Amino acid sequence: MGSPALALDPEIARATLVKGDNDFASVTNKVAQIVETPTPKAWFVFFGLAALLAGVWVVSVGYLVWEGIGIWGLNQPIGWAWDITGFVFWVGIGHAGTLISAILFLFRQKWRTSINRAAEAMTLFAVLCALSYVGIHTGRPWFAYWFIPVPNQMGIWQNYRSPLMWDFFALNTYFTVSLLFWYVGLIPDLATLRDRATTKTRQIIFGVLSMGWRGANRHWRHYEKAYLILAGLSTPLVLSVHTIVSFDFATSVIPGWHTTIFPPYFVAGAIFGGFAMVNILLVPAREWFGLKELITLRHVENMNKIILATGMMVGYAYCMEFFIAWYSDNDYEFFTFINRAFGPYKWAYWSMFLCNVASPQVFWFKRFRTSIPVTFVVALFVTIGMWFERFVIIGTSIHRDFLPSAWGYFRPTIWDISTFAGTFGVFLSLFLLFVRFLPMVAISEVKGVMPQAKTH
Amino acid sequence: MMTMSEKEKPFGIVAEFDSAKSLLHAAEKLSDQGYTVFDTHSPFPIHGMDDAMKLGQSKLPLIVFACAVVGFVSGLGLQAWVHNVEYPMIIAGKPDFALPAYIPVIFELTVLLGAFAAVFGMFGLNMLPRPNHPVFSHSRFHKASDDAFFVSIEAKDPKYDAAKTKDFLQQIGAKNVEVVHE
């Protein structure tokens, strides 16, 4: 059963993370030539489309700033809808990158080396999209500096006991630390690009960016320690970020939000949705950029296993929420959940359930775990399902207030849709720029796990 | 040894080895011979090289710990000061000194300052950025970030002797042994 390439004796399968007849130089070549050869025409087509969509985002946000959040479909009782859904959706996607770069590093999962760079880049761009929602959803982004603890002429200070302040600190720390981690990982590869540079311009740019890295062991010594410490700091950090995002809801007294299961449930969902996005980005990338020997089927299979595991955790949380709603004997809580599954938003609830709980079940079979088309389709389903999850949590919990006179139903306006679609444009544009100009696989880390790197 | 009449002071000798394994053994032999001011250059960190070069533990964790403590104290201090001294106000019935509610910001600032210390401390200990360095003038050093392995012995090393060091390197299997200048 399974494909013959993966049905190897475990000892051999362990020994070759990199497939094919590769040595150090060929790995350098494979990755570095992607950014050194003339830009392929297809890249311009994709980038053009992504940039167009990013333009839609710029227009949407521009109009929002001009006119105010009234252009969105938000109104009482639904004060949060696609904006916060989009925010939680994007910040969740970021979590897979940190899981791969930090948590799998601490667990010495060497297979992470060929996917961590691209996944970390994905994290940065997803968190940027999330931060953009934080900035604009207040409707007055020019006051965003009110979050920053600086003395001001109004003599006012922030309320640090509020989850919104926690969120501000968590997100900004997360973005900053992810950026530092990503950059530190890039330094040896930037030095590779500097050393291979054929023009003065490239040599200067990569020379500056690589800080004059010379692969010295006296440097590697501190570098590896820094990398380990960053992994150790990022691991609790990533768990804290989505925990704090869930606090935005859980510390309120709204039935459907006020639950203790939220932090672990949100973190599992974030990893679930994030790995789906990694698959969506890397499955085509390995195909188009000739990286199949570095990002192998084993990587895809491992990620599918994680999707299956976290999908089951999310499914457990859906069921446990229902159980607790009943067990709590709280009428409002139970009503919210019955309303979620059988009320006016039942279409959203069951879409979520099918996409997130049912679709990953195919990954019990090795045949599907190692199938590229199945992987891609399931990843799309999971991404859709995770958007629905956030919408279901946010929308269905508030659309029926405590009194029936304050019941409503959310309909997105064209601006809700264009802002959200636009974030995909921003995200994909940045990712395409990344694959074009920076090494998308961590060259030096991959070399370190090749059999030739062994010293005994 | 270094006369000022020479146009350029020699920085030292850079020599190439053909694998991670032979580089590690070369480093061991250099250490055994009593060389101390030397370095190895490789495209990836080599397991066991710190021991071979007789390098101690990195001081970086101490720097990170100190900065993380500063982050912790400033997070606690900022919130306690704002809510108890500068701008006390009861919101949502929470007490002024609401330690549990302070934890997220304390934690984030601890991590943030720790991460800054890890990265900038690493640059500091490594004396980076330093865009140029004498070792780059070795004719094949551009391969050090690809698939080549080098040893560099500085003229500052008390055991350094241009001719003898060169001979010794060749003896232990080095290729492309070159003297590089400051």
XYZ file of C-alpha atoms in Angstrom:
638
model
C 0.000 0.000 0.000
C 1.046 3.579 -0.504
C 3.473 4.922 -3.018
C 6.718 2.979 -3.379
C 8.848 6.058 -2.769
C 7.540 6.288 0.775
C 7.325 2.598 1.546
C 11.045 2.476 2.259
C 12.668 0.757 5.127
C 12.391 3.293 7.960
C 16.148 3.549 8.382
C 16.638 4.632 4.776
C 13.616 6.909 4.799
C 15.087 8.603 7.843
C 18.471 9.030 6.247
C 17.316 10.912 3.163
C 15.266 13.991 3.823
C 16.557 15.248 0.504
C 15.644 12.989 -2.412
C 17.595 12.383 -5.577
C 21.300 12.587 -6.273
C 22.002 15.861 -4.478
C 25.125 17.256 -2.872
C 25.675 20.608 -1.152
C 26.363 22.451 -4.393
C 23.257 21.114 -6.112
C 21.075 22.147 -3.179
C 22.566 25.646 -3.292
C 21.957 25.738 -7.027
C 18.416 24.460 -6.923
C 17.295 27.084 -4.434
C 19.477 30.033 -5.390
C 18.897 29.820 -9.135
C 15.170 30.456 -8.589
C 15.969 34.016 -7.575
C 18.876 34.455 -10.006
C 17.352 33.445 -13.326
C 15.301 36.009 -15.285
C 11.773 36.372 -13.956
C 9.481 33.840 -15.645
C 6.498 35.263 -17.545
C 4.071 33.237 -15.460
C 5.294 35.072 -12.374
C 4.283 38.403 -13.890
C 0.842 37.028 -14.687
C 0.299 35.787 -11.141
C 1.799 38.870 -9.581
C -0.313 41.100 -11.812
C -3.483 39.361 -10.679
C -2.453 39.439 -7.025
C -1.476 43.090 -7.246
C -4.816 43.904 -8.852
C -6.569 42.287 -5.903
C -4.268 44.190 -3.559
C -5.396 47.317 -5.388
C -8.983 46.386 -4.525
C -7.894 46.298 -0.889
C -6.289 49.730 -1.133
C -9.468 51.186 -2.652
C -11.682 49.471 -0.064
C -9.602 50.667 2.847
C -9.286 54.122 1.313
C -13.044 54.410 1.057
C -13.425 53.048 4.574
C -11.115 55.709 5.956
C -12.941 58.368 3.953
C -16.478 57.316 4.797
C -16.271 55.281 8.024
C -17.249 51.732 8.954
C -20.847 52.421 7.971
C -19.860 51.158 4.524
C -19.717 47.670 6.026
C -22.844 45.707 6.898
C -22.219 46.062 10.633
C -25.029 47.336 12.763
C -26.713 46.522 16.068
C -26.832 43.832 17.249
C -23.954 42.631 15.055
C -21.072 44.960 15.900
C -18.353 42.551 14.822
C -18.649 40.556 11.636
C -16.365 40.149 8.621
C -13.743 42.489 10.039
C -12.988 40.438 13.138
C -13.650 37.214 11.225
C -10.971 38.262 8.767
C -8.640 39.261 11.571
C -8.903 35.943 13.423
C -8.731 34.035 10.129
C -5.436 35.653 9.126
C -3.749 35.581 12.495
C -4.625 31.893 12.767
C -3.009 31.131 9.425
C 0.192 32.662 10.704
C 0.438 30.109 13.481
C 1.472 27.221 11.256
C 4.636 29.056 10.257
C 5.717 29.482 13.851
C 4.769 25.923 14.690
C 7.034 24.694 11.901
C 9.894 27.067 12.647
C 9.859 26.946 16.447
C 7.944 24.004 17.884
C 9.130 21.438 15.341
C 12.666 22.775 15.838
C 12.483 22.146 19.579
C 11.142 18.663 18.889
C 14.064 18.095 16.491
C 11.809 17.352 13.538
C 14.483 17.676 10.881
C 12.028 17.490 7.988
C 10.969 21.036 8.876
C 14.133 22.491 7.326
C 12.877 22.552 3.756
C 9.522 24.163 4.528
C 10.242 26.487 7.448
C 11.444 29.487 5.443
C 8.352 29.700 3.234
C 6.071 28.963 6.176
C 7.654 31.755 8.233
C 7.227 34.164 5.335
C 3.596 33.111 5.163
C 3.307 33.868 8.893
C 4.629 37.384 8.453
C 2.315 38.201 5.582
C -0.727 36.656 7.253
C -0.049 38.577 10.474
C 0.280 41.773 8.425
C -3.183 41.149 6.974
C -4.490 40.512 10.497
C -2.857 43.699 11.782
C -4.452 45.654 8.943
C -7.883 44.578 10.204
C -6.965 45.618 13.739
C -5.944 48.990 12.367
C -9.007 49.644 10.227
C -11.880 48.020 12.120
C -12.065 50.922 14.565
C -12.937 53.153 11.634
C -10.378 55.741 12.728
C -6.988 54.216 12.007
C -5.244 57.543 12.515
C -5.872 57.115 16.247
C -4.143 53.713 16.339
C -1.288 55.314 18.265
C -3.635 55.533 21.264
C -2.655 51.918 21.869
C 0.955 52.880 22.492
C 1.843 53.687 26.092
C 3.275 57.171 25.707
C 2.452 60.227 27.811
C 0.003 62.398 25.896
C -1.574 65.849 26.111
C -4.915 64.299 27.101
C -3.409 62.824 30.256
C -5.128 59.522 29.484
C -3.650 56.023 29.805
C -4.679 52.704 28.359
C -6.686 50.108 30.272
C -4.271 47.193 30.497
C -6.914 45.005 32.111
C -8.726 44.903 28.779
C -8.202 42.007 26.343
C -7.974 44.483 23.475
C -4.755 45.852 24.961
C -3.467 42.316 25.483
C -4.204 41.670 21.840
C -2.280 44.743 20.755
C 0.787 43.654 22.716
C 0.485 40.015 21.640
C 0.131 40.767 17.933
C 2.906 43.297 17.759
C 5.255 41.082 19.734
C 4.320 38.165 17.513
C 4.973 40.084 14.333
C 8.275 41.498 15.596
C 9.593 38.199 16.924
C 8.525 36.335 13.766
C 10.319 38.927 11.661
C 13.498 38.625 13.738
C 13.377 34.830 13.642
C 12.863 34.837 9.892
C 15.673 37.310 9.313
C 18.143 35.458 11.526
C 17.388 32.284 9.579
C 17.923 34.124 6.301
C 21.387 35.515 7.101
C 23.509 32.509 5.977
C 21.423 32.188 2.801
C 21.726 35.894 2.066
C 25.482 35.372 2.318
C 25.145 32.566 -0.237
C 23.337 34.913 -2.611
C 26.021 37.562 -1.994
C 28.778 35.089 -2.813
C 27.014 33.999 -5.994
C 26.169 37.531 -7.099
C 27.185 38.366 -10.650
C 26.344 42.067 -10.534
C 27.645 44.778 -8.250
C 24.105 45.777 -7.230
C 23.174 42.295 -6.063
C 26.500 41.991 -4.278
C 25.933 45.217 -2.370
C 22.290 44.505 -1.513
C 22.957 40.973 -0.294
C 26.242 42.065 1.247
C 24.425 44.575 3.428
C 21.544 42.226 4.217
C 23.830 39.327 5.145
C 25.798 41.581 7.550
C 29.084 40.209 6.272
C 28.329 36.660 7.360
C 31.374 34.456 6.771
C 30.217 31.098 8.080
C 32.697 31.244 10.948
C 32.267 28.660 13.653
C 32.820 31.337 16.308
C 29.707 32.952 14.785
C 27.716 29.770 14.306
C 28.192 29.113 18.008
C 26.242 32.240 19.045
C 23.982 31.998 16.019
C 22.751 28.532 16.885
C 22.221 29.581 20.481
C 20.232 32.610 19.315
C 18.169 30.394 17.023
C 17.441 27.959 19.837
C 16.464 30.754 22.212
C 14.216 32.343 19.604
C 12.543 28.972 19.053
C 12.136 28.626 22.807
C 10.617 32.109 23.073
C 8.397 31.715 20.014
C 6.837 28.491 21.221
C 4.985 29.945 24.228
C 4.527 33.150 22.243
C 2.567 31.519 19.445
C 0.392 29.692 21.945
C -0.188 32.953 23.807
C -1.186 34.894 20.699
C -4.195 32.852 19.739
C -5.019 32.351 23.404
C -5.195 36.116 23.776
C -7.193 36.414 20.554
C -9.670 33.980 22.088
C -9.707 36.112 25.265
C -11.192 38.921 23.177
C -14.279 36.739 23.141
C -13.946 34.555 26.217
C -13.618 37.387 28.744
C -16.923 38.870 27.587
C -20.258 37.743 29.047
C -21.856 36.881 25.690
C -23.314 33.346 25.569
C -21.354 31.413 22.982
C -18.193 33.422 23.665
C -17.842 33.095 27.417
C -16.247 29.647 27.521
C -13.055 28.284 29.001
C -12.423 25.925 26.081
C -11.597 28.840 23.786
C -7.797 29.140 24.196
C -6.841 25.529 23.316
C -9.647 25.327 20.775
C -8.457 28.492 19.017
C -4.825 27.382 19.019
C -5.694 23.984 17.522
C -7.849 25.683 14.894
C -5.085 28.120 14.068
C -2.557 25.363 13.461
C -5.152 23.433 11.468
C -5.967 26.353 9.191
C -2.349 27.431 8.947
C -1.100 24.058 7.748
C -3.831 24.058 5.118
C -2.486 27.393 3.866
C 1.095 26.062 3.866
C -0.117 23.227 1.641
C -1.975 25.624 -0.650
C 1.202 27.677 -1.123
C 3.856 24.964 -1.196
C 2.139 22.290 -3.263
C 2.185 24.479 -6.395
C 5.522 26.072 -5.460
C 7.415 22.758 -5.268
C 5.937 21.849 -8.630
C 6.725 25.102 -10.443
C 10.117 25.857 -8.946
C 11.559 22.350 -9.255
C 11.816 21.742 -5.527
C 10.300 18.275 -5.424
C 13.534 16.740 -4.186
C 13.657 19.142 -1.248
C 9.964 19.454 -0.411
C 9.117 15.797 -0.804
C 5.888 13.843 -0.533
C 6.989 12.995 2.978
C 6.698 16.665 3.925
C 3.238 16.858 2.414
C 2.240 13.682 4.197
C 3.522 14.922 7.553
C 1.580 18.152 7.176
C -1.548 16.199 6.289
C -1.113 14.174 9.450
C -0.999 17.393 11.459
C -4.113 18.623 9.644
C -5.879 15.387 10.514
C -4.843 15.569 14.179
C -5.729 19.235 14.689
C -8.941 18.763 12.694
C -9.989 16.099 15.186
C -9.183 18.469 18.076
C -11.328 21.158 16.491
C -14.125 18.628 15.954
C -13.862 17.620 19.595
C -14.149 21.274 20.615
C -17.298 21.732 18.495
C -18.926 18.776 20.226
C -17.689 19.687 23.698
C -19.048 23.221 23.350
C -22.448 21.729 22.720
C -22.172 19.364 25.621
C -21.163 22.140 28.009
C -23.954 24.383 26.714
C -26.409 21.672 27.717
C -24.598 20.625 30.895
C -24.287 24.222 32.139
C -28.087 24.312 32.453
C -27.942 27.911 31.314
C -30.875 28.726 29.045
C -29.089 31.511 27.189
C -26.019 29.418 26.528
C -28.045 26.462 25.306
C -30.234 28.671 23.135
C -27.153 30.162 21.463
C -25.853 26.747 20.505
C -29.192 25.400 19.280
C -29.532 28.612 17.311
C -26.037 28.143 15.898
C -26.735 24.695 14.524
C -30.411 25.011 13.614
C -31.107 28.749 13.422
C -30.821 31.132 10.491
C -27.057 30.548 10.246
C -27.284 26.777 10.089
C -25.847 26.858 6.559
C -22.674 28.463 7.917
C -22.482 26.075 10.857
C -22.805 22.932 8.771
C -20.420 24.249 6.095
C -17.900 24.690 8.885
C -18.566 21.236 10.254
C -18.275 19.501 6.893
C -15.151 21.367 5.816
C -13.273 21.116 9.105
C -14.352 17.819 10.591
C -15.455 15.675 7.673
C -13.035 16.620 4.884
C -9.729 15.862 6.700
C -10.972 12.342 7.530
C -9.730 11.170 4.120
C -6.218 11.559 5.539
C -6.637 8.358 7.518
C -5.613 6.701 4.262
C -2.030 6.919 3.122
C -3.179 6.979 -0.472
C -4.925 10.298 0.066
C -2.290 11.731 2.408
C 0.303 11.343 -0.321
C -1.945 12.464 -3.163
C -1.234 15.998 -4.337
C -4.717 16.728 -5.761
C -6.445 15.427 -2.617
C -4.070 17.424 -0.413
C -4.799 20.592 -2.326
C -8.580 20.152 -2.343
C -8.724 19.321 1.366
C -6.519 22.335 2.107
C -8.976 24.555 0.243
C -11.894 23.038 2.164
C -10.116 23.560 5.467
C -9.341 27.181 4.636
C -12.996 27.815 3.785
C -14.096 25.893 6.861
C -11.834 27.890 9.160
C -13.223 31.147 7.815
C -16.711 29.836 8.525
C -15.655 28.776 12.002
C -14.697 32.321 12.925
C -17.808 33.744 11.299
C -20.000 31.225 13.122
C -18.398 31.991 16.492
C -18.623 35.750 16.016
C -21.830 36.183 14.047
C -24.151 33.583 15.545
C -23.295 34.501 19.128
C -24.393 38.113 18.749
C -27.050 38.175 16.045
C -29.787 37.256 18.515
C -29.482 39.495 21.534
C -31.178 38.734 24.853
C -34.475 40.319 23.737
C -36.138 39.299 20.451
C -36.633 42.982 19.643
C -32.847 43.147 19.229
C -32.464 40.271 16.816
C -30.834 40.768 13.465
C -29.205 39.057 10.513
C -25.907 40.095 9.001
C -25.596 40.713 5.292
C -22.197 41.732 3.979
C -21.974 44.766 1.739
C -19.772 44.889 -1.332
C -17.143 46.615 0.841
C -17.066 43.800 3.376
C -16.381 41.415 0.532
C -13.871 43.600 -1.289
C -11.870 44.293 1.876
C -11.602 40.597 2.681
C -10.848 39.561 -0.900
C -8.307 42.378 -1.013
C -6.377 40.949 1.931
C -5.775 37.866 -0.211
C -4.312 40.168 -2.841
C -1.974 41.739 -0.295
C -1.011 38.320 1.078
C -0.370 36.716 -2.315
C 1.501 39.751 -3.691
C 3.874 39.690 -0.742
C 4.334 35.933 -1.008
C 5.073 36.156 -4.739
C 7.633 38.892 -4.102
C 9.200 36.658 -1.466
C 9.557 33.623 -3.751
C 10.964 35.860 -6.449
C 13.618 37.701 -4.451
C 14.573 35.557 -1.466
C 15.554 31.895 -1.117
C 12.309 30.083 -0.328
C 14.078 27.082 1.192
C 16.556 27.434 4.070
C 19.668 26.368 2.144
C 22.072 26.132 5.058
C 19.595 24.276 7.251
C 18.844 21.709 4.549
C 22.580 21.099 4.111
C 22.887 20.508 7.830
C 20.476 17.561 7.718
C 22.012 15.891 4.662
C 24.034 12.715 5.209
C 27.170 14.474 3.844
C 27.055 16.840 6.827
C 27.707 14.027 9.275
C 31.121 14.153 10.884
C 31.233 10.626 12.250
C 57.473 39.049 12.749
C 55.317 41.725 11.179
C 57.533 44.520 9.948
C 55.935 47.870 9.241
C 57.921 48.076 6.037
C 55.636 45.500 4.492
C 52.862 47.127 2.516
C 50.100 45.006 3.974
C 50.142 43.210 7.250
C 49.272 39.549 6.857
C 45.962 38.714 8.537
C 46.818 35.051 8.575
C 46.448 31.859 6.596
C 43.260 30.540 5.050
C 43.169 26.917 3.891
C 40.522 24.704 2.398
C 39.398 21.221 3.460
C 37.184 18.964 1.426
C 34.454 17.943 3.848
C 32.782 18.743 7.134
C 34.473 15.711 8.616
C 37.989 16.667 7.558
C 37.395 20.232 8.750
C 36.414 18.929 12.165
C 39.546 16.784 12.352
C 41.696 19.682 11.194
C 40.258 21.837 13.971
C 41.009 19.096 16.494
C 44.594 18.842 15.294
C 45.109 22.601 15.359
C 43.796 22.722 18.926
C 46.068 19.850 19.891
C 49.034 21.722 18.431
C 48.188 24.654 20.681
C 46.643 27.044 18.162
C 44.011 29.259 19.764
C 43.287 32.219 17.448
C 41.799 30.331 14.561
C 38.370 29.763 13.119
C 36.596 27.393 10.767
C 34.195 28.447 8.039
C 31.430 26.220 6.735
C 28.118 26.557 4.869
C 26.253 25.155 7.884
C 27.069 24.723 11.570
C 29.100 21.553 12.153
C 28.132 19.372 15.048
C 31.017 18.962 17.504
C 33.074 21.865 16.177
C 32.831 23.871 19.428
C 34.494 21.015 21.299
C 37.079 20.518 18.566
C 38.018 24.198 18.780
C 37.845 24.090 22.573
C 35.292 26.885 22.715
C 33.261 27.289 25.874
C 29.569 27.974 26.221
C 28.068 30.984 24.478
C 27.323 33.879 26.829
C 24.173 34.707 24.885
C 21.686 33.055 27.306
C 22.858 35.360 30.109
C 22.227 38.441 27.970
C 18.799 37.147 26.980
C 17.910 36.350 30.577
C 18.908 39.816 31.765
C 16.855 41.520 29.064
C 13.864 39.227 29.625
C 13.937 40.203 33.309
C 13.934 43.858 32.272
C 10.917 43.118 30.048
C 9.128 41.382 32.899
C 9.785 44.176 35.381
C 8.878 46.939 32.929
C 5.638 45.171 31.965
C 4.612 44.811 35.579
C 5.862 48.277 36.445
C 4.088 50.015 33.583
C 0.717 48.473 34.360
C 0.974 48.818 38.111
C 2.037 52.452 37.782
C -0.699 53.359 35.266
C -3.515 51.707 37.204
C -2.436 52.561 40.743
C -0.539 55.828 40.540
C -0.957 57.779 37.328
C -4.474 57.005 36.168
C -6.432 54.835 38.629
C -9.905 54.099 37.313
C -12.287 51.244 37.998
C -13.341 49.554 34.785
C -15.465 46.387 34.678
C -15.114 46.112 38.455
C -11.503 45.003 38.252
C -9.230 46.044 41.113
C -6.437 48.521 40.450
C -3.778 45.943 41.157
C -5.271 43.147 39.030
C -2.285 40.870 38.710
C -4.012 38.145 36.632
C -5.093 40.764 34.106
C -1.543 42.109 33.935
C -0.062 38.746 32.951
C -0.541 38.915 29.157
C 1.281 42.234 28.778
C 4.026 41.163 31.201
C 4.492 37.958 29.237
C 4.589 39.662 25.845
C 7.137 42.248 26.971
C 9.297 39.520 28.513
C 9.315 37.636 25.220
C 9.818 40.772 23.145
C 12.855 42.005 25.056
C 14.246 38.476 25.265
C 13.976 38.106 21.486
C 15.614 41.478 20.869
C 18.447 40.436 23.184
C 18.846 37.088 21.409
C 19.162 38.680 17.984
C 21.084 41.858 18.761
C 23.156 40.107 21.425
C 24.152 37.548 18.798
C 25.170 40.342 16.413
C 27.119 42.015 19.200
C 28.978 38.883 20.262
C 29.756 38.130 16.610
C 30.852 41.724 15.930
C 28.453 41.922 13.017
C 27.672 43.675 10.769
C 31.105 43.659 9.270
C 30.658 43.786 5.500
C 34.285 43.066 4.668
C 36.873 40.849 6.284
C 40.372 39.675 5.292
C 39.238 36.037 4.863
C 37.078 37.100 1.909
C 40.241 37.729 -0.107
C 41.044 34.004 -0.295
C 40.578 32.995 -3.924
C 37.948 30.340 -3.222
C 36.279 31.780 -0.135
C 33.055 32.577 -2.021
C 32.434 28.825 -1.874
C 32.331 28.922 1.938
C 28.597 29.604 1.736
C 28.107 26.856 -0.844
C 30.026 23.604 -0.429
C 33.565 24.411 0.720
C 35.138 24.246 4.182
C 37.893 26.524 5.409
C 40.221 27.097 8.302
C 41.579 30.551 9.039
C 44.541 30.976 11.398
C 45.264 34.534 12.435
C 48.772 35.949 12.577
C 47.919 37.037 16.123
C 48.082 33.417 17.243
C 51.220 32.927 19.398
C 51.898 29.653 17.554
C 51.603 31.337 14.147
C 54.586 31.066 11.858
C 53.910 31.625 8.188
C 56.058 28.768 6.916
C 55.529 26.211 9.680
C 51.778 26.767 9.901
C 51.494 26.414 6.150
C 53.433 23.144 6.226
C 51.352 21.816 9.069
C 48.106 22.606 7.261
C 49.304 20.862 4.125
C 50.370 17.908 6.208
C 46.864 17.460 7.624
C 45.286 17.549 4.186
C 44.597 21.200 3.414
C 44.314 22.473 -0.151
C 44.602 26.007 -1.499
C 46.613 27.261 1.456
C 46.873 31.036 1.036
C 48.201 33.905 3.110
C 45.612 36.677 3.290
C 46.277 40.305 4.184
C 44.477 42.852 6.298
